[in-house]
mmCIF file of C-alpha atoms in Angstrom:
data_model
loop_
_atom_site.group_PDB
_atom_site.id
_atom_site.type_symbol
_atom_site.label_atom_id
_atom_site.label_comp_id
_atom_site.label_asym_id
_atom_site.label_seq_id
_atom_site.Cartn_x
_atom_site.Cartn_y
_atom_site.Cartn_z
ATOM 1 C CA UNK A 865 -30.721 -6.921 126.622
ATOM 2 C CA UNK A 866 -29.594 -10.905 124.610
ATOM 3 C CA UNK A 867 -32.861 -12.551 122.985
ATOM 4 C CA UNK A 868 -31.269 -15.516 125.137
ATOM 5 C CA UNK A 869 -31.399 -13.576 128.179
ATOM 6 C CA UNK A 870 -35.082 -13.672 128.541
ATOM 7 C CA UNK A 871 -35.440 -17.671 128.554
ATOM 8 C CA UNK A 872 -34.178 -20.106 130.736
ATOM 9 C CA UNK A 873 -34.738 -23.514 128.882
ATOM 10 C CA UNK A 874 -35.672 -24.506 126.017
ATOM 11 C CA UNK A 875 -39.248 -25.495 127.851
ATOM 12 C CA UNK A 876 -40.149 -21.632 128.577
ATOM 13 C CA UNK A 877 -39.797 -20.804 124.449
ATOM 14 C CA UNK A 878 -41.806 -24.219 124.014
ATOM 15 C CA UNK A 879 -44.260 -21.796 125.587
ATOM 16 C CA UNK A 880 -44.055 -18.635 124.238
ATOM 17 C CA UNK A 881 -43.342 -19.506 120.903
ATOM 18 C CA UNK A 882 -47.010 -21.119 120.787
ATOM 19 C CA UNK A 883 -48.505 -18.054 122.583
ATOM 20 C CA UNK A 884 -47.275 -15.735 120.092
ATOM 21 C CA UNK A 885 -45.844 -17.569 117.000
ATOM 22 C CA UNK A 886 -47.703 -19.651 113.918
ATOM 23 C CA UNK A 887 -49.036 -23.024 114.299
ATOM 24 C CA UNK A 888 -46.803 -24.404 110.651
ATOM 25 C CA UNK A 889 -44.066 -25.801 112.030
ATOM 26 C CA UNK A 890 -43.984 -28.976 114.181
ATOM 27 C CA UNK A 891 -40.631 -28.069 115.898
ATOM 28 C CA UNK A 892 -38.383 -30.164 118.604
ATOM 29 C CA UNK A 893 -39.426 -29.165 121.834
ATOM 30 C CA UNK A 894 -34.980 -28.117 121.506
ATOM 31 C CA UNK A 895 -33.568 -24.560 121.704
ATOM 32 C CA UNK A 896 -30.698 -23.844 121.143
ATOM 33 C CA UNK A 897 -28.179 -21.850 122.395
ATOM 34 C CA UNK A 898 -24.818 -21.689 120.211
ATOM 35 C CA UNK A 899 -22.924 -23.355 118.513
ATOM 36 C CA UNK A 900 -18.770 -24.531 117.319
ATOM 37 C CA UNK A 901 -18.217 -27.019 114.196
ATOM 38 C CA UNK A 902 -20.330 -29.195 113.633
ATOM 39 C CA UNK A 903 -21.668 -29.773 117.355
ATOM 40 C CA UNK A 904 -24.948 -27.703 118.675
ATOM 41 C CA UNK A 905 -25.762 -26.854 122.331
ATOM 42 C CA UNK A 906 -29.875 -26.071 124.415
ATOM 43 C CA UNK A 907 -30.319 -23.419 126.737
ATOM 44 C CA UNK A 908 -29.621 -26.177 129.138
ATOM 45 C CA UNK A 909 -25.999 -27.147 127.966
ATOM 46 C CA UNK A 910 -26.870 -30.694 126.556
ATOM 47 C CA UNK A 911 -24.903 -30.685 123.414
ATOM 48 C CA UNK A 912 -25.403 -32.000 119.827
ATOM 49 C CA UNK A 913 -23.406 -33.138 116.590
ATOM 50 C CA UNK A 914 -25.470 -31.680 113.954
ATOM 51 C CA UNK A 915 -26.070 -33.838 111.025
ATOM 52 C CA UNK A 916 -28.825 -31.686 109.146
ATOM 53 C CA UNK A 917 -26.707 -28.719 109.118
ATOM 54 C CA UNK A 918 -30.342 -26.508 109.126
ATOM 55 C CA UNK A 919 -31.134 -28.141 106.005
ATOM 56 C CA UNK A 920 -28.074 -27.759 104.385
ATOM 57 C CA UNK A 921 -27.614 -24.640 104.808
ATOM 58 C CA UNK A 922 -24.426 -24.786 106.946
ATOM 59 C CA UNK A 923 -22.212 -25.641 104.930
ATOM 60 C CA UNK A 924 -19.250 -24.222 106.769
ATOM 61 C CA UNK A 925 -20.593 -25.821 110.353
ATOM 62 C CA UNK A 926 -21.391 -22.742 113.025
ATOM 63 C CA UNK A 927 -19.594 -20.091 114.243
ATOM 64 C CA UNK A 928 -16.694 -20.431 111.724
ATOM 65 C CA UNK A 929 -14.221 -17.946 112.090
ATOM 66 C CA UNK A 930 -14.301 -16.738 108.296
ATOM 67 C CA UNK A 931 -18.169 -16.288 107.577
ATOM 68 C CA UNK A 932 -18.540 -14.696 111.553
ATOM 69 C CA UNK A 933 -15.378 -12.031 110.710
ATOM 70 C CA UNK A 934 -16.308 -11.871 106.700
ATOM 71 C CA UNK A 935 -20.466 -10.721 108.851
ATOM 72 C CA UNK A 936 -18.153 -8.619 111.498
ATOM 73 C CA UNK A 937 -16.476 -6.544 108.632
ATOM 74 C CA UNK A 938 -19.128 -6.012 107.109
ATOM 75 C CA UNK A 939 -21.475 -4.868 108.755
ATOM 76 C CA UNK A 940 -19.144 -2.445 110.676
ATOM 77 C CA UNK A 941 -19.321 -1.191 107.702
ATOM 78 C CA UNK A 942 -22.838 -1.222 106.173
ATOM 79 C CA UNK A 943 -25.518 -3.257 105.597
ATOM 80 C CA UNK A 944 -27.817 -2.008 103.165
ATOM 81 C CA UNK A 945 -28.066 0.154 99.902
ATOM 82 C CA UNK A 946 -30.636 -1.230 97.310
ATOM 83 C CA UNK A 947 -30.160 -2.661 93.701
ATOM 84 C CA UNK A 948 -30.176 1.116 93.424
ATOM 85 C CA UNK A 949 -26.450 1.704 93.723
ATOM 86 C CA UNK A 950 -23.522 0.093 93.597
ATOM 87 C CA UNK A 951 -22.960 -3.123 95.276
ATOM 88 C CA UNK A 952 -19.653 -3.791 95.607
ATOM 89 C CA UNK A 953 -19.747 -7.147 97.417
ATOM 90 C CA UNK A 954 -22.879 -8.231 94.715
ATOM 91 C CA UNK A 955 -20.233 -8.068 92.246
ATOM 92 C CA UNK A 956 -16.863 -9.148 93.688
ATOM 93 C CA UNK A 957 -19.686 -12.419 94.970
ATOM 94 C CA UNK A 958 -21.009 -13.282 91.077
ATOM 95 C CA UNK A 959 -17.387 -13.375 89.832
ATOM 96 C CA UNK A 960 -16.612 -15.971 92.081
ATOM 97 C CA UNK A 961 -20.031 -17.523 90.557
ATOM 98 C CA UNK A 962 -19.786 -17.567 87.363
ATOM 99 C CA UNK A 963 -15.989 -18.090 87.053
ATOM 100 C CA UNK A 964 -17.264 -21.875 88.225
ATOM 101 C CA UNK A 965 -19.625 -22.189 86.511
ATOM 102 C CA UNK A 966 -19.575 -20.679 83.189
ATOM 103 C CA UNK A 967 -22.787 -19.263 83.777
ATOM 104 C CA UNK A 968 -21.716 -15.412 82.675
ATOM 105 C CA UNK A 969 -24.687 -13.518 84.249
ATOM 106 C CA UNK A 970 -25.654 -13.763 88.231
ATOM 107 C CA UNK A 971 -28.530 -11.837 89.879
ATOM 108 C CA UNK A 972 -30.043 -12.396 93.816
ATOM 109 C CA UNK A 973 -32.648 -12.753 95.184
ATOM 110 C CA UNK A 974 -33.278 -14.513 98.942
ATOM 111 C CA UNK A 975 -33.365 -17.826 98.783
ATOM 112 C CA UNK A 976 -34.313 -20.751 96.924
ATOM 113 C CA UNK A 977 -37.706 -20.388 96.280
ATOM 114 C CA UNK A 978 -36.618 -16.636 94.418
ATOM 115 C CA UNK A 979 -34.363 -18.700 92.790
ATOM 116 C CA UNK A 980 -36.715 -20.484 90.877
ATOM 117 C CA UNK A 981 -39.202 -18.250 90.803
ATOM 118 C CA UNK A 982 -36.823 -15.766 88.837
ATOM 119 C CA UNK A 983 -36.013 -18.898 86.637
ATOM 120 C CA UNK A 984 -39.541 -19.508 86.460
ATOM 121 C CA UNK A 985 -40.489 -15.682 85.208
ATOM 122 C CA UNK A 986 -37.012 -15.465 83.029
ATOM 123 C CA UNK A 987 -38.490 -19.236 81.303
ATOM 124 C CA UNK A 988 -41.599 -17.256 80.415
ATOM 125 C CA UNK A 989 -40.426 -14.181 79.149
ATOM 126 C CA UNK A 990 -37.937 -15.963 76.799
ATOM 127 C CA UNK A 991 -40.369 -18.650 75.258
ATOM 128 C CA UNK A 992 -42.197 -14.619 74.636
ATOM 129 C CA UNK A 993 -39.716 -13.582 73.072
ATOM 130 C CA UNK A 994 -37.267 -15.234 71.436
ATOM 131 C CA UNK A 995 -39.719 -18.642 71.224
ATOM 132 C CA UNK A 996 -43.139 -17.905 69.913
ATOM 133 C CA UNK A 997 -44.795 -17.331 72.914
ATOM 134 C CA UNK A 998 -43.196 -20.974 74.436
ATOM 135 C CA UNK A 999 -44.651 -20.719 77.919
ATOM 136 C CA UNK A 1000 -44.696 -24.358 79.984
ATOM 137 C CA UNK A 1001 -41.957 -26.301 81.890
ATOM 138 C CA UNK A 1002 -42.009 -29.973 83.045
ATOM 139 C CA UNK A 1003 -40.786 -31.218 86.220
ATOM 140 C CA UNK A 1004 -41.383 -33.905 88.318
ATOM 141 C CA UNK A 1005 -42.492 -36.577 90.206
ATOM 142 C CA UNK A 1006 -41.079 -36.099 94.068
ATOM 143 C CA UNK A 1007 -39.487 -33.074 93.209
ATOM 144 C CA UNK A 1008 -39.391 -29.576 95.750
ATOM 145 C CA UNK A 1009 -38.567 -26.300 94.151
ATOM 146 C CA UNK A 1010 -40.263 -23.590 96.911
ATOM 147 C CA UNK A 1011 -43.169 -22.604 98.788
ATOM 148 C CA UNK A 1012 -44.793 -19.754 96.640
ATOM 149 C CA UNK A 1013 -47.096 -19.881 94.670
ATOM 150 C CA UNK A 1014 -45.600 -20.774 91.742
ATOM 151 C CA UNK A 1015 -43.304 -22.606 93.131
ATOM 152 C CA UNK A 1016 -45.320 -25.062 94.973
ATOM 153 C CA UNK A 1017 -47.817 -25.211 91.362
ATOM 154 C CA UNK A 1018 -43.467 -26.101 89.296
ATOM 155 C CA UNK A 1019 -43.740 -29.100 92.541
ATOM 156 C CA UNK A 1020 -44.732 -31.840 91.995
ATOM 157 C CA UNK A 1021 -45.883 -33.351 95.180
ATOM 158 C CA UNK A 1022 -49.736 -32.790 96.153
ATOM 159 C CA UNK A 1023 -48.391 -32.537 100.035
ATOM 160 C CA UNK A 1024 -47.670 -28.951 99.359
ATOM 161 C CA UNK A 1025 -49.648 -27.729 97.346
ATOM 162 C CA UNK A 1026 -53.028 -28.803 98.872
ATOM 163 C CA UNK A 1027 -55.377 -26.346 100.416
ATOM 164 C CA UNK A 1028 -54.349 -23.695 98.318
ATOM 165 C CA UNK A 1029 -55.690 -24.122 94.468
ATOM 166 C CA UNK A 1030 -56.011 -22.399 91.929
ATOM 167 C CA UNK A 1031 -52.519 -23.338 90.984
ATOM 168 C CA UNK A 1032 -50.538 -21.723 88.582
ATOM 169 C CA UNK A 1033 -50.905 -22.815 85.276
ATOM 170 C CA UNK A 1034 -47.516 -23.645 82.265
ATOM 171 C CA UNK A 1035 -45.943 -26.888 84.801
ATOM 172 C CA UNK A 1036 -46.334 -30.456 83.838
ATOM 173 C CA UNK A 1037 -44.706 -33.251 85.845
ATOM 174 C CA UNK A 1038 -43.633 -36.322 84.309
ATOM 175 C CA UNK A 1039 -41.769 -39.355 86.196
ATOM 176 C CA UNK A 1040 -37.704 -38.808 87.575
ATOM 177 C CA UNK A 1041 -35.429 -39.860 86.010
ATOM 178 C CA UNK A 1042 -37.682 -40.720 82.697
ATOM 179 C CA UNK A 1043 -36.023 -39.276 79.955
ATOM 180 C CA UNK A 1044 -38.212 -41.237 77.409
ATOM 181 C CA UNK A 1045 -41.291 -40.194 79.316
ATOM 182 C CA UNK A 1046 -39.914 -36.533 79.308
ATOM 183 C CA UNK A 1047 -39.015 -36.193 75.698
ATOM 184 C CA UNK A 1048 -43.259 -37.612 75.362
ATOM 185 C CA UNK A 1049 -44.716 -34.373 76.976
ATOM 186 C CA UNK A 1050 -43.058 -32.085 75.254
ATOM 187 C CA UNK A 1051 -45.670 -29.641 73.203
ATOM 188 C CA UNK A 1052 -45.170 -27.050 71.085
ATOM 189 C CA UNK A 1053 -45.901 -24.708 73.961
ATOM 190 C CA UNK A 1054 -43.474 -25.884 76.232
ATOM 191 C CA UNK A 1055 -40.483 -23.780 76.606
ATOM 192 C CA UNK A 1056 -38.283 -25.699 79.777
ATOM 193 C CA UNK A 1057 -37.445 -28.904 81.965
ATOM 194 C CA UNK A 1058 -36.898 -28.124 85.428
ATOM 195 C CA UNK A 1059 -35.325 -30.715 87.485
ATOM 196 C CA UNK A 1060 -33.498 -30.674 90.427
ATOM 197 C CA UNK A 1061 -29.642 -32.561 89.805
ATOM 198 C CA UNK A 1062 -30.651 -34.855 93.691
ATOM 199 C CA UNK A 1063 -34.397 -34.766 94.727
ATOM 200 C CA UNK A 1064 -33.608 -33.611 98.484
ATOM 201 C CA UNK A 1065 -37.532 -33.768 99.887
ATOM 202 C CA UNK A 1066 -38.464 -36.211 98.094
ATOM 203 C CA UNK A 1067 -37.008 -38.679 99.761
ATOM 204 C CA UNK A 1068 -32.437 -38.299 98.666
ATOM 205 C CA UNK A 1069 -33.622 -40.103 94.884
ATOM 206 C CA UNK A 1070 -30.870 -40.221 92.932
ATOM 207 C CA UNK A 1071 -31.154 -40.370 88.858
ATOM 208 C CA UNK A 1072 -30.259 -43.092 87.012
ATOM 209 C CA UNK A 1073 -26.843 -42.749 84.930
ATOM 210 C CA UNK A 1074 -26.931 -40.219 82.583
ATOM 211 C CA UNK A 1075 -29.438 -38.859 83.054
ATOM 212 C CA UNK A 1076 -29.126 -35.216 82.990
ATOM 213 C CA UNK A 1077 -26.737 -35.386 79.719
ATOM 214 C CA UNK A 1078 -29.771 -36.932 78.245
ATOM 215 C CA UNK A 1079 -31.602 -34.231 79.267
ATOM 216 C CA UNK A 1080 -29.152 -32.243 77.410
ATOM 217 C CA UNK A 1081 -29.978 -33.478 74.904
ATOM 218 C CA UNK A 1082 -33.186 -33.061 75.018
ATOM 219 C CA UNK A 1083 -32.873 -29.271 75.480
ATOM 220 C CA UNK A 1084 -30.442 -29.133 72.085
ATOM 221 C CA UNK A 1085 -32.450 -31.396 70.076
ATOM 222 C CA UNK A 1086 -36.721 -29.466 70.491
ATOM 223 C CA UNK A 1087 -35.060 -26.083 71.691
ATOM 224 C CA UNK A 1088 -35.258 -25.958 75.043
ATOM 225 C CA UNK A 1089 -34.426 -24.543 78.550
ATOM 226 C CA UNK A 1090 -33.167 -27.020 80.462
ATOM 227 C CA UNK A 1091 -33.210 -25.085 84.155
ATOM 228 C CA UNK A 1092 -31.046 -27.345 87.373
ATOM 229 C CA UNK A 1093 -32.102 -26.559 90.323
ATOM 230 C CA UNK A 1094 -29.588 -26.741 92.568
ATOM 231 C CA UNK A 1095 -30.292 -25.571 96.014
ATOM 232 C CA UNK A 1096 -30.055 -28.100 98.266
ATOM 233 C CA UNK A 1097 -26.924 -29.844 96.258
ATOM 234 C CA UNK A 1098 -25.713 -27.065 95.588
ATOM 235 C CA UNK A 1099 -22.450 -25.658 96.758
ATOM 236 C CA UNK A 1100 -20.617 -28.655 97.228
ATOM 237 C CA UNK A 1101 -23.047 -30.604 98.869
ATOM 238 C CA UNK A 1102 -22.573 -33.485 96.203
ATOM 239 C CA UNK A 1103 -18.547 -32.641 96.404
ATOM 240 C CA UNK A 1104 -19.162 -30.702 93.029
ATOM 241 C CA UNK A 1105 -19.714 -27.017 93.644
ATOM 242 C CA UNK A 1106 -22.644 -27.598 91.032
ATOM 243 C CA UNK A 1107 -23.947 -31.038 91.337
ATOM 244 C CA UNK A 1108 -24.891 -31.168 87.516
ATOM 245 C CA UNK A 1109 -20.696 -31.063 86.849
ATOM 246 C CA UNK A 1110 -19.991 -35.191 87.679
ATOM 247 C CA UNK A 1111 -22.298 -34.327 84.502
ATOM 248 C CA UNK A 1112 -19.862 -33.040 81.741
ATOM 249 C CA UNK A 1113 -22.662 -30.445 81.426
ATOM 250 C CA UNK A 1114 -23.456 -27.254 81.309
ATOM 251 C CA UNK A 1115 -27.798 -26.461 81.665
ATOM 252 C CA UNK A 1116 -29.209 -22.903 80.954
ATOM 253 C CA UNK A 1117 -30.257 -21.492 83.977
ATOM 254 C CA UNK A 1118 -29.146 -22.609 87.510
ATOM 255 C CA UNK A 1119 -30.692 -22.112 90.524
ATOM 256 C CA UNK A 1120 -28.803 -22.181 94.002
ATOM 257 C CA UNK A 1121 -29.208 -20.535 98.065
ATOM 258 C CA UNK A 1122 -28.643 -23.016 101.600
ATOM 259 C CA UNK A 1123 -25.042 -23.732 101.238
ATOM 260 C CA UNK A 1124 -23.671 -20.188 99.433
ATOM 261 C CA UNK A 1125 -24.246 -17.701 102.362
ATOM 262 C CA UNK A 1126 -23.764 -20.432 105.376
ATOM 263 C CA UNK A 1127 -26.625 -18.747 107.439
ATOM 264 C CA UNK A 1128 -27.332 -15.616 105.879
ATOM 265 C CA UNK A 1129 -30.470 -15.463 103.486
ATOM 266 C CA UNK A 1130 -29.547 -15.490 99.948
ATOM 267 C CA UNK A 1131 -30.153 -17.351 96.173
ATOM 268 C CA UNK A 1132 -28.917 -17.010 92.585
ATOM 269 C CA UNK A 1133 -30.077 -17.611 89.366
ATOM 270 C CA UNK A 1134 -27.289 -18.117 87.324
ATOM 271 C CA UNK A 1135 -27.674 -17.729 83.354
ATOM 272 C CA UNK A 1136 -25.929 -16.852 79.584
ATOM 273 C CA UNK A 1137 -26.351 -13.641 78.040
ATOM 274 C CA UNK A 1138 -28.631 -14.402 75.697
ATOM 275 C CA UNK A 1139 -30.854 -15.180 77.984
ATOM 276 C CA UNK A 1140 -30.133 -13.453 80.393
ATOM 277 C CA UNK A 1141 -31.881 -10.471 78.510
ATOM 278 C CA UNK A 1142 -34.627 -10.909 78.252
ATOM 279 C CA UNK A 1143 -35.151 -9.937 82.446
ATOM 280 C CA UNK A 1144 -34.462 -6.659 80.873
ATOM 281 C CA UNK A 1145 -34.748 -2.847 83.215
ATOM 282 C CA UNK A 1146 -38.075 -3.703 85.546
ATOM 283 C CA UNK A 1147 -38.677 -6.975 84.833
ATOM 284 C CA UNK A 1148 -37.594 -8.456 87.211
ATOM 285 C CA UNK A 1149 -35.926 -7.199 91.281
ATOM 286 C CA UNK A 1150 -35.983 -7.685 95.242
ATOM 287 C CA UNK A 1151 -35.301 -5.120 97.561
ATOM 288 C CA UNK A 1152 -32.824 -7.345 99.433
ATOM 289 C CA UNK A 1153 -31.284 -9.687 96.707
ATOM 290 C CA UNK A 1154 -27.470 -8.934 96.903
ATOM 291 C CA UNK A 1155 -26.990 -7.054 99.654
ATOM 292 C CA UNK A 1156 -23.506 -6.585 100.710
ATOM 293 C CA UNK A 1157 -23.909 -8.522 103.514
ATOM 294 C CA UNK A 1158 -25.437 -11.346 101.768
ATOM 295 C CA UNK A 1159 -23.116 -11.196 99.377
ATOM 296 C CA UNK A 1160 -20.421 -11.018 101.979
ATOM 297 C CA UNK A 1161 -20.957 -14.076 103.828
ATOM 298 C CA UNK A 1162 -21.425 -15.361 100.413
ATOM 299 C CA UNK A 1163 -17.757 -15.108 98.867
ATOM 300 C CA UNK A 1164 -16.723 -16.383 102.329
ATOM 301 C CA UNK A 1165 -18.036 -18.899 101.758
ATOM 302 C CA UNK A 1166 -16.664 -19.767 98.285
ATOM 303 C CA UNK A 1167 -13.507 -18.897 99.896
ATOM 304 C CA UNK A 1168 -13.500 -21.123 102.609
ATOM 305 C CA UNK A 1169 -15.181 -24.371 100.738
ATOM 306 C CA UNK A 1170 -11.504 -23.979 97.784
ATOM 307 C CA UNK A 1171 -8.897 -22.623 101.445
ATOM 308 C CA UNK A 1172 -9.984 -25.924 103.021
ATOM 309 C CA UNK A 1173 -9.954 -28.210 100.507
ATOM 310 C CA UNK A 1174 -14.055 -28.488 101.803
ATOM 311 C CA UNK A 1175 -14.851 -30.742 98.299
ATOM 312 C CA UNK A 1176 -12.542 -33.201 99.196
ATOM 313 C CA UNK A 1177 -13.091 -33.473 102.358
ATOM 314 C CA UNK A 1178 -17.192 -33.876 101.029
ATOM 315 C CA UNK A 1179 -16.061 -36.724 99.047
ATOM 316 C CA UNK A 1180 -13.747 -38.294 101.520
ATOM 317 C CA UNK A 1181 -16.361 -38.296 103.953
ATOM 318 C CA UNK A 1182 -19.678 -38.653 102.173
ATOM 319 C CA UNK A 1183 -17.696 -42.396 101.006
ATOM 320 C CA UNK A 1184 -17.184 -43.314 104.134
ATOM 321 C CA UNK A 1185 -19.995 -42.774 105.557
ATOM 322 C CA UNK A 1186 -22.327 -44.740 102.920
ATOM 323 C CA UNK A 1187 -19.707 -47.706 102.673
ATOM 324 C CA UNK A 1188 -20.993 -47.304 106.518
ATOM 325 C CA UNK A 1189 -24.204 -46.743 106.299
ATOM 326 C CA UNK A 1190 -24.701 -49.431 102.951
ATOM 327 C CA UNK A 1191 -22.643 -52.669 105.859
ATOM 328 C CA UNK A 1192 -25.283 -51.778 108.209
ATOM 329 C CA UNK A 1193 -28.340 -52.143 105.836
ATOM 330 C CA UNK A 1194 -27.346 -55.634 105.269
ATOM 331 C CA UNK A 1195 -27.473 -56.071 108.204
ATOM 332 C CA UNK A 1196 -30.345 -54.282 109.726
ATOM 333 C CA UNK A 1197 -34.359 -55.046 107.047
ATOM 334 C CA UNK A 1198 -35.614 -52.712 108.321
ATOM 335 C CA UNK A 1199 -32.899 -50.449 106.153
ATOM 336 C CA UNK A 1200 -34.672 -50.186 102.268
ATOM 337 C CA UNK A 1201 -32.248 -48.541 100.500
ATOM 338 C CA UNK A 1202 -29.171 -46.113 101.047
ATOM 339 C CA UNK A 1203 -28.278 -43.992 98.336
ATOM 340 C CA UNK A 1204 -27.103 -40.289 98.526
ATOM 341 C CA UNK A 1205 -23.748 -38.876 96.818
ATOM 342 C CA UNK A 1206 -21.856 -37.059 98.780
ATOM 343 C CA UNK A 1207 -22.924 -35.447 101.587
ATOM 344 C CA UNK A 1208 -26.527 -35.876 100.948
ATOM 345 C CA UNK A 1209 -27.308 -39.375 101.705
ATOM 346 C CA UNK A 1210 -30.552 -41.549 102.123
ATOM 347 C CA UNK A 1211 -31.167 -43.545 104.493
ATOM 348 C CA UNK A 1212 -34.647 -45.501 103.628
ATOM 349 C CA UNK A 1213 -37.058 -47.489 105.944
ATOM 350 C CA UNK A 1214 -39.249 -50.336 106.265
ATOM 351 C CA UNK A 1215 -41.264 -47.554 108.375
ATOM 352 C CA UNK A 1216 -42.209 -43.445 109.368
ATOM 353 C CA UNK A 1217 -38.566 -41.942 110.368
ATOM 354 C CA UNK A 1218 -39.945 -39.555 112.345
ATOM 355 C CA UNK A 1219 -39.605 -40.930 115.814
ATOM 356 C CA UNK A 1220 -35.861 -41.940 114.501
ATOM 357 C CA UNK A 1221 -36.159 -38.786 114.671
ATOM 358 C CA UNK A 1222 -36.496 -38.267 118.052
ATOM 359 C CA UNK A 1223 -34.643 -41.322 119.808
ATOM 360 C CA UNK A 1224 -31.918 -39.609 117.281
ATOM 361 C CA UNK A 1225 -32.184 -36.282 118.672
ATOM 362 C CA UNK A 1226 -32.344 -37.342 123.023
ATOM 363 C CA UNK A 1227 -28.706 -39.041 122.729
ATOM 364 C CA UNK A 1228 -27.101 -36.140 120.899
ATOM 365 C CA UNK A 1229 -27.738 -36.180 116.901
ATOM 366 C CA UNK A 1230 -29.764 -33.513 115.173
ATOM 367 C CA UNK A 1231 -31.451 -35.621 111.751
ATOM 368 C CA UNK A 1232 -34.529 -35.219 109.529
ATOM 369 C CA UNK A 1233 -36.985 -37.424 107.552
ATOM 370 C CA UNK A 1234 -38.751 -36.471 104.670
ATOM 371 C CA UNK A 1235 -40.850 -39.098 102.115
ATOM 372 C CA UNK A 1236 -42.434 -39.833 105.167
ATOM 373 C CA UNK A 1237 -40.064 -43.089 105.972
ATOM 374 C CA UNK A 1238 -36.621 -41.621 104.492
ATOM 375 C CA UNK A 1239 -33.638 -40.250 106.574
ATOM 376 C CA UNK A 1240 -31.748 -37.450 105.420
ATOM 377 C CA UNK A 1241 -28.130 -36.598 106.024
ATOM 378 C CA UNK A 1242 -26.986 -32.745 105.606
ATOM 379 C CA UNK A 1243 -24.161 -32.890 107.815
ATOM 380 C CA UNK A 1244 -21.696 -29.193 107.330
ATOM 381 C CA UNK A 1245 -18.977 -30.892 105.283
ATOM 382 C CA UNK A 1246 -16.387 -29.477 107.062
ATOM 383 C CA UNK A 1247 -17.300 -32.566 109.157
ATOM 384 C CA UNK A 1248 -14.427 -34.772 110.120
ATOM 385 C CA UNK A 1249 -14.010 -39.131 109.496
ATOM 386 C CA UNK A 1250 -14.329 -38.888 113.964
ATOM 387 C CA UNK A 1251 -17.325 -36.498 114.030
ATOM 388 C CA UNK A 1252 -18.830 -39.115 111.092
ATOM 389 C CA UNK A 1253 -18.285 -42.502 113.465
ATOM 390 C CA UNK A 1254 -19.418 -41.028 116.531
ATOM 391 C CA UNK A 1255 -22.814 -39.987 114.184
ATOM 392 C CA UNK A 1256 -23.063 -43.154 112.961
ATOM 393 C CA UNK A 1257 -22.103 -45.425 115.948
ATOM 394 C CA UNK A 1258 -25.727 -43.144 117.305
ATOM 395 C CA UNK A 1259 -27.695 -43.389 114.539
ATOM 396 C CA UNK A 1260 -27.117 -47.241 114.303
ATOM 397 C CA UNK A 1261 -28.138 -47.627 118.215
ATOM 398 C CA UNK A 1262 -30.482 -45.326 117.213
ATOM 399 C CA UNK A 1263 -31.998 -48.133 114.148
ATOM 400 C CA UNK A 1264 -30.996 -51.504 116.161
ATOM 401 C CA UNK A 1265 -33.205 -50.145 119.145
ATOM 402 C CA UNK A 1266 -36.180 -50.101 116.963
ATOM 403 C CA UNK A 1267 -35.515 -53.398 114.819
#
């Protein structure tokens, strides 16, 4: 019997969830039954436009034929064998990522937090072996790097750390976008700088022009590793496959996840040969990391992004959304700023955004709020101009009603 067959409507799911699940998520009282493209449908048959994409995960939208076919084919052959053996699908996914990034080594895991955890371990191991015992990693206020103990220690937001102390030592925080502050923070024990090209959870914060280039120069001068967390902005979200491409730099380590699998859990860490050697046999691993099903999904996503020219679409539709939102901001004082790049956009308000998220959902638009006052838009890269206009019309109506 299908899992859905037990539930008549969203309310029945809410009741049973409250009985059997942890209450660590603040969930909307809506249960979806299926999706097509950028649209979702709940158990009552109501239709929604998905402008959050599973928090930047559903890069191809829902039920994309290429991804469905790849998963069905792989599942019919085999799903898992473990990293005790050679995995052709993992090699195929790695080939595409290293060719696109210019970073010749890939390590696969299951999520963005695990990718960042691997990067932290790699940096420390490299510092211990090659840089005289350096271990400290500098990160930025407003960052978000995951929910493990190491990654919340790297995340400079107290709300994610509260109650989990003592945190892992070896992290210090500086203001995002401030290269001079970063330079002043470097000490003898510093091994790496870890930043997001755009802070997603922190409020879609875009750094000043040249920020990543100047960090690259700083790292070169000080013999530091530049580690970029592209978990939210990677895989086409900003209009290039990797966000850092737009700055003309190559990081030493980059982490990705979310959109890479189009909804199937997969994460990856990419780096150069010299650094990768620090994680030799037995130094790190993951039972499910890079398994055939996840890697088949990753290959299908990367191939579809190229075949359907979704990077071009991301840039064009992102510019369309940004322009219309900027015009709306000029009319509505409640909008403090519109920022972002490609299809990661933030609308900063002068008030809490959560009530507006609920109002949008009632009108058939799925969005979310981050940093308390920022409406965040992360639609699939397949979003069309007509769908963009339809979603913005709903959002505009919500904002005007709240003004």
